[in-house]
Short mmCIF file of C-alpha atoms in Angstrom, two decimals:
data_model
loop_
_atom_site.label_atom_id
_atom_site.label_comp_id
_atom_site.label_asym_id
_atom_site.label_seq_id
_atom_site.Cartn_x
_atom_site.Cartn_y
_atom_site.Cartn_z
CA UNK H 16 107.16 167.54 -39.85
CA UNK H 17 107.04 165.10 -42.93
CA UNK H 18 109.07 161.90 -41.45
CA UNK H 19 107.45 159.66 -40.26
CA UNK H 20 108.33 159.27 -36.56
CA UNK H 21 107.36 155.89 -36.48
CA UNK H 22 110.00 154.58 -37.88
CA UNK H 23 111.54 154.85 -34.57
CA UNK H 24 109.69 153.10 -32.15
CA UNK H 25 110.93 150.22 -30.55
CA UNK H 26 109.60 146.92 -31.05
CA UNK H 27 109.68 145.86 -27.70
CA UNK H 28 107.51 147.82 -24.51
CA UNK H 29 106.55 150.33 -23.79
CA UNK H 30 105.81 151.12 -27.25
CA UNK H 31 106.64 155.16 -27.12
CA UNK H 32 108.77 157.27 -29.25
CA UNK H 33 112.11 157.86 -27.27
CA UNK H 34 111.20 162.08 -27.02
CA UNK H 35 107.66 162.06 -25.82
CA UNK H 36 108.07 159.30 -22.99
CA UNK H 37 109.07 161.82 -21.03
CA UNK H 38 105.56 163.65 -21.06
CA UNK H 39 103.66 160.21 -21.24
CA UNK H 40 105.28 158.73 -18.03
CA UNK H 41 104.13 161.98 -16.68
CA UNK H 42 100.58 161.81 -17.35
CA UNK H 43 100.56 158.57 -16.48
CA UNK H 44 101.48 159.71 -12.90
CA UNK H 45 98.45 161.69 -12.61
CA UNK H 46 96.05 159.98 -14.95
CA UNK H 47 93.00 157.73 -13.11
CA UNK H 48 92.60 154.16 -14.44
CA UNK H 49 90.23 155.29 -17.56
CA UNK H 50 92.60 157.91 -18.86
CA UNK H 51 95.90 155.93 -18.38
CA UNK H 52 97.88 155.38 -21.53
CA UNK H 53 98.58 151.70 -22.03
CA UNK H 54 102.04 151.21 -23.56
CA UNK H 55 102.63 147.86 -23.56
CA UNK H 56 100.37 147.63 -26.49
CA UNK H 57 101.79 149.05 -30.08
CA UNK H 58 100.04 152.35 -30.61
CA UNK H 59 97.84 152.87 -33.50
CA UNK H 60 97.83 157.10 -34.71
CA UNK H 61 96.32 156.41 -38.12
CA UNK H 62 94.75 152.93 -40.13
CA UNK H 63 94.87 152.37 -44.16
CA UNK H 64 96.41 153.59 -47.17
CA UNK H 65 98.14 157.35 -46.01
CA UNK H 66 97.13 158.09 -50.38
CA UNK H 67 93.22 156.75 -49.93
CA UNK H 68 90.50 159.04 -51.35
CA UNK H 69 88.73 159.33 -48.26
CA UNK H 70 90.37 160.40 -45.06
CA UNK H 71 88.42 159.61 -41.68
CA UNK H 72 89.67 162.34 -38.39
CA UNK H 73 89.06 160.48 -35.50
CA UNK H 74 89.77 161.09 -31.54
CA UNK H 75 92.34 157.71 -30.28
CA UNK H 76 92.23 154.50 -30.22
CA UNK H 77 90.41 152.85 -27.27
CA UNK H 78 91.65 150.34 -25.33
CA UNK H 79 89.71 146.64 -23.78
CA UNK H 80 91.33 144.28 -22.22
CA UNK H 81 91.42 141.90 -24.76
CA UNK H 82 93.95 143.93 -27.00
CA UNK H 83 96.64 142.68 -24.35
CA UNK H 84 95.73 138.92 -26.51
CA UNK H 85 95.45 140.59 -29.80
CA UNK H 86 98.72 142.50 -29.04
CA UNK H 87 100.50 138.97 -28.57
CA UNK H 88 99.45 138.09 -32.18
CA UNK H 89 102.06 137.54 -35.06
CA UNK H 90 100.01 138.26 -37.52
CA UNK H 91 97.92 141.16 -36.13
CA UNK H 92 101.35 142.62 -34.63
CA UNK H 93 102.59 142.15 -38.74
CA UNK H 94 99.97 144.12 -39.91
CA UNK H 95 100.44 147.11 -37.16
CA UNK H 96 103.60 147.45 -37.80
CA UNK H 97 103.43 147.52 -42.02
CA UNK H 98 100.83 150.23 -40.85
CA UNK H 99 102.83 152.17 -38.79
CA UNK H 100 105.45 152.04 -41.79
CA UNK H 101 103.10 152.63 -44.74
CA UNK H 102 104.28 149.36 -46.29
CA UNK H 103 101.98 147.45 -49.25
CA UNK H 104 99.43 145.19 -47.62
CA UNK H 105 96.25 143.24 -48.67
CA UNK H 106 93.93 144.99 -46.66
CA UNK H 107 95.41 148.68 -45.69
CA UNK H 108 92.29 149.64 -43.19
CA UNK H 109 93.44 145.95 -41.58
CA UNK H 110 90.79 145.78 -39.18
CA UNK H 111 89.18 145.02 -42.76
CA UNK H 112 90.93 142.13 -42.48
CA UNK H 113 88.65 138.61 -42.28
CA UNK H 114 91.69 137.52 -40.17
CA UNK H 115 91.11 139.95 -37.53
CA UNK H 116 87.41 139.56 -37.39
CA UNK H 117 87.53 138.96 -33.85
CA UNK H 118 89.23 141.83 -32.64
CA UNK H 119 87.70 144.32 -30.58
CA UNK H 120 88.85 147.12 -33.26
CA UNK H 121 87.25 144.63 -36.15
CA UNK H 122 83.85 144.47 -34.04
CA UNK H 123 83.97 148.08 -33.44
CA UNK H 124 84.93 149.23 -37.62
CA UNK H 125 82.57 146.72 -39.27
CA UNK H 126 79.77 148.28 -37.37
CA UNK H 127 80.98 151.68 -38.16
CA UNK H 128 81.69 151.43 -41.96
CA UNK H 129 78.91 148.57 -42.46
CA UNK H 130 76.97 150.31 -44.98
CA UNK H 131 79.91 151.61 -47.36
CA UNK H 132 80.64 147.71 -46.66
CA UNK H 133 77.34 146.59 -48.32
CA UNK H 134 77.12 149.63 -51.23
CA UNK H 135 81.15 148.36 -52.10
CA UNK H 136 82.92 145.49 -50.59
CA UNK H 137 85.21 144.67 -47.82
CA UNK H 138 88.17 144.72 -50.63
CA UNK H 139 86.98 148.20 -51.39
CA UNK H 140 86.41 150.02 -48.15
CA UNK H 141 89.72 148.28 -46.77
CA UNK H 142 91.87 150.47 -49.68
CA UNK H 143 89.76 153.52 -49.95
CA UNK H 144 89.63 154.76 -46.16
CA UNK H 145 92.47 155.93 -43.78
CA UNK H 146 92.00 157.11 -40.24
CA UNK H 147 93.87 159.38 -38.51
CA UNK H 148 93.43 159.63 -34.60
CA UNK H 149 93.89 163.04 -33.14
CA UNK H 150 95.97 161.14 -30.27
CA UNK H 151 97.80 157.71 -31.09
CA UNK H 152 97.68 155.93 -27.61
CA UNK H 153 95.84 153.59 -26.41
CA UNK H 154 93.77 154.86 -23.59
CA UNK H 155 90.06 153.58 -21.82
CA UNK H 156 88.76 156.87 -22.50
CA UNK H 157 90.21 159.93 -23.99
CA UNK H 158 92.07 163.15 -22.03
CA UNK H 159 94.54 164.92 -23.39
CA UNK H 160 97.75 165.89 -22.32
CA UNK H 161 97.89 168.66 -20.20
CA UNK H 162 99.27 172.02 -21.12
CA UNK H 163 101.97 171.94 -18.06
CA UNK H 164 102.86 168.68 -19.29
CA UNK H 165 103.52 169.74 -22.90
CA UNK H 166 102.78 173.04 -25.10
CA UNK H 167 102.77 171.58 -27.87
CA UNK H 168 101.48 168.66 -29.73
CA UNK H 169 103.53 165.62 -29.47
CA UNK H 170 105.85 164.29 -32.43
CA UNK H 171 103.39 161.77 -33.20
CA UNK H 172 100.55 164.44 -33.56
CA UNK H 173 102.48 166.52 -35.71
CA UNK H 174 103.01 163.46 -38.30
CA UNK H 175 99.07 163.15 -38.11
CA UNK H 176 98.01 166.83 -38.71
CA UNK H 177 100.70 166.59 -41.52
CA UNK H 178 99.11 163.22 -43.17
CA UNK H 179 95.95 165.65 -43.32
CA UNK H 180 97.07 168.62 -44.88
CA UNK H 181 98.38 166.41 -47.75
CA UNK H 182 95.02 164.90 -47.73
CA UNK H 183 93.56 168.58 -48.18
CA UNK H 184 96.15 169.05 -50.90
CA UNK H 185 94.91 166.31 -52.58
CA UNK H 186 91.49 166.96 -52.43
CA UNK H 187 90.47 163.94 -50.49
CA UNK H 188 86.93 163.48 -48.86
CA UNK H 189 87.26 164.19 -45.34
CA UNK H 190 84.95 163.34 -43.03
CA UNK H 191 85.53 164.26 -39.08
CA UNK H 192 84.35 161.84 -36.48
CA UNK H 193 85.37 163.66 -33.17
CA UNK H 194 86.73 166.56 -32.14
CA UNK H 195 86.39 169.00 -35.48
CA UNK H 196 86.99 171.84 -33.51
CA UNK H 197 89.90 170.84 -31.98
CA UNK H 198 91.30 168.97 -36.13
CA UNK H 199 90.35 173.02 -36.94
CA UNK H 200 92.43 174.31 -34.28
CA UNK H 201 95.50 172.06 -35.20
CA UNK H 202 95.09 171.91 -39.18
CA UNK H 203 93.80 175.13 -39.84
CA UNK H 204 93.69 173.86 -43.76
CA UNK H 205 90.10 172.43 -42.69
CA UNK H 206 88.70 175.57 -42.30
CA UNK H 207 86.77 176.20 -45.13
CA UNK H 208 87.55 173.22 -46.71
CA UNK H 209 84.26 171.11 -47.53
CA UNK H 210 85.40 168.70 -44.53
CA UNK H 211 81.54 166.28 -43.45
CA UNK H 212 81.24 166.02 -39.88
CA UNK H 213 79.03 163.24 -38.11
CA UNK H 214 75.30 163.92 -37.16
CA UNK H 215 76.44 162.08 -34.21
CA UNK H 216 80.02 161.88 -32.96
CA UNK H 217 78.94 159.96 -29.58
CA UNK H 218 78.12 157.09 -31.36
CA UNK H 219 79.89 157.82 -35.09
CA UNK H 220 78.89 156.15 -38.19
CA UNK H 221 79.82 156.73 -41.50
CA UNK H 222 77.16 156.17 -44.43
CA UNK H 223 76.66 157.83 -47.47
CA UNK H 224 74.34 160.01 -46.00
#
C-alpha cells in the first residue's frame, strides 16, 4: 500500500476508515472499558514530517478523558488533520506545538523528547522526528485486534509499516519504543537494519544515549 488511506476518513464521528469499521465495531463488542477504541476522537497512526531523519516506532496512541476537550479544538483538530494529510505546518511533531502545551499528548512528548529538546530546540525536534504507532486508535490501554476478527493488518497499519520501509530506504535513524518484535514481524526490513531500541519501553524515553 502507498496511498494514504487517510485521505478518506470522514470528518465527522466515528472517525474510522469506511473498510475497517466493520472489524472495529466488532472489537468493540467484546473489548472491556480499558481496551475499547474511542472513535469519536480523530485517530492519530503517525506524528511529524513522514521525510524526518529520525523515525520513532511506537505502540498507539492512549487515550484520557480530557482528549474529548482537546478533540473539540479548532486549532488542535487543524493540526490533526494537516497531519493525517502530510500537509506543510509550523511544527510537524505538533504536540511540539507551544499552542498545545496543555494537552495530555504535549505533557506526555515534552517529557519524552526533553533532552533532544535541551541539546536542539523545540523548532528542531518538532521537524526532525516522526512517530509511527503500530495501531492508530485511540484506546486506554493497548490490545490488538484479534485474529478471528481480522487476519490481517488493517488498512491503516499497512500505510504505517509502508511509511517505515521508506524510512529504511532512506536510511533514517530508527529508534523502536514498543513492540520491536512485533515492527520485526510486520516490516521485516528492520531486521538487520541498525534500528535502537529503548533500555526501557515501560516507561520510554528517548536521549542521545
Amino acid at each position: 500500500m502507498t496511498g494514504n488511506p487517510w485521505l478518506q476518513l470522514s470528518n465527522t464521528a466515528p472517525f474510522v476508515l469506511p473498510e475497517e469499521r466493520p472489524t472495529l465495531v466488532a472489537f468493540n463488542q467484546i473489548a472491556d472499558d480499558n481496551h475499547k477504541l474511542q472513535l469519536d476522537v480523530l485517530p492519530e497512526p503517525f506524528i511529524g514530517n513522514p521525510n524526518a531523519p529520525v523515525v520513532l516506532l511506537s505502540l498507539n496512541p492512549g487515550f484520557d478523558p480530557s482528549d474529548h476537550y482537546h478533540h473539540t479544538r479548532v486549532d488542535f483538530l487543524g493540526a490533526i488533520w494537516r497531519n493525517l494529510r502530510h500537509e506543510v505546518s509550523d511544527y510537524p511533531f505538533y504536540f511540539l506545538d507551544p499552542r498545545f502545551r496543555d494537552t495530555g499528548g504535549a505533557a506526555w512528548w515534552s517529557k519524552k523528547l526533553r533532552v533532544l529538546i535541551e541539546d536542539t530546540s523545540l523548532e528542531a525536534v518538532a521537524h526532525g522526528l516522526f512517530c509511527v504507532e503500530l495501531f492508530g486508535y485511540h484506546s486506554i490501554n493497548y490490545r490488538p485486534i484479534p485474529k478471528k476478527l481480522r487476519k490481517e493488518p488493517l488498512p491503516h497499519q499497512q500505510y504505517g509499516f509502508y511509511l517505515v520501509r521508506q524510512a529504511v530506504e532512506r536510511g533514517a535513524e530508527i529508534i523502536v519504543m514498543r513492540r520491536k518484535k512485533d515492527w520485526i514481524s510486520h516490516v521485516p526490513e528492520l531486521e538487520g537494519y541498525p534500528v535502537h531500541a529503548l533500555r526501557n519501553p515501560q516507561n520510554p524515553a528517548v536521549s542521545p544515549g
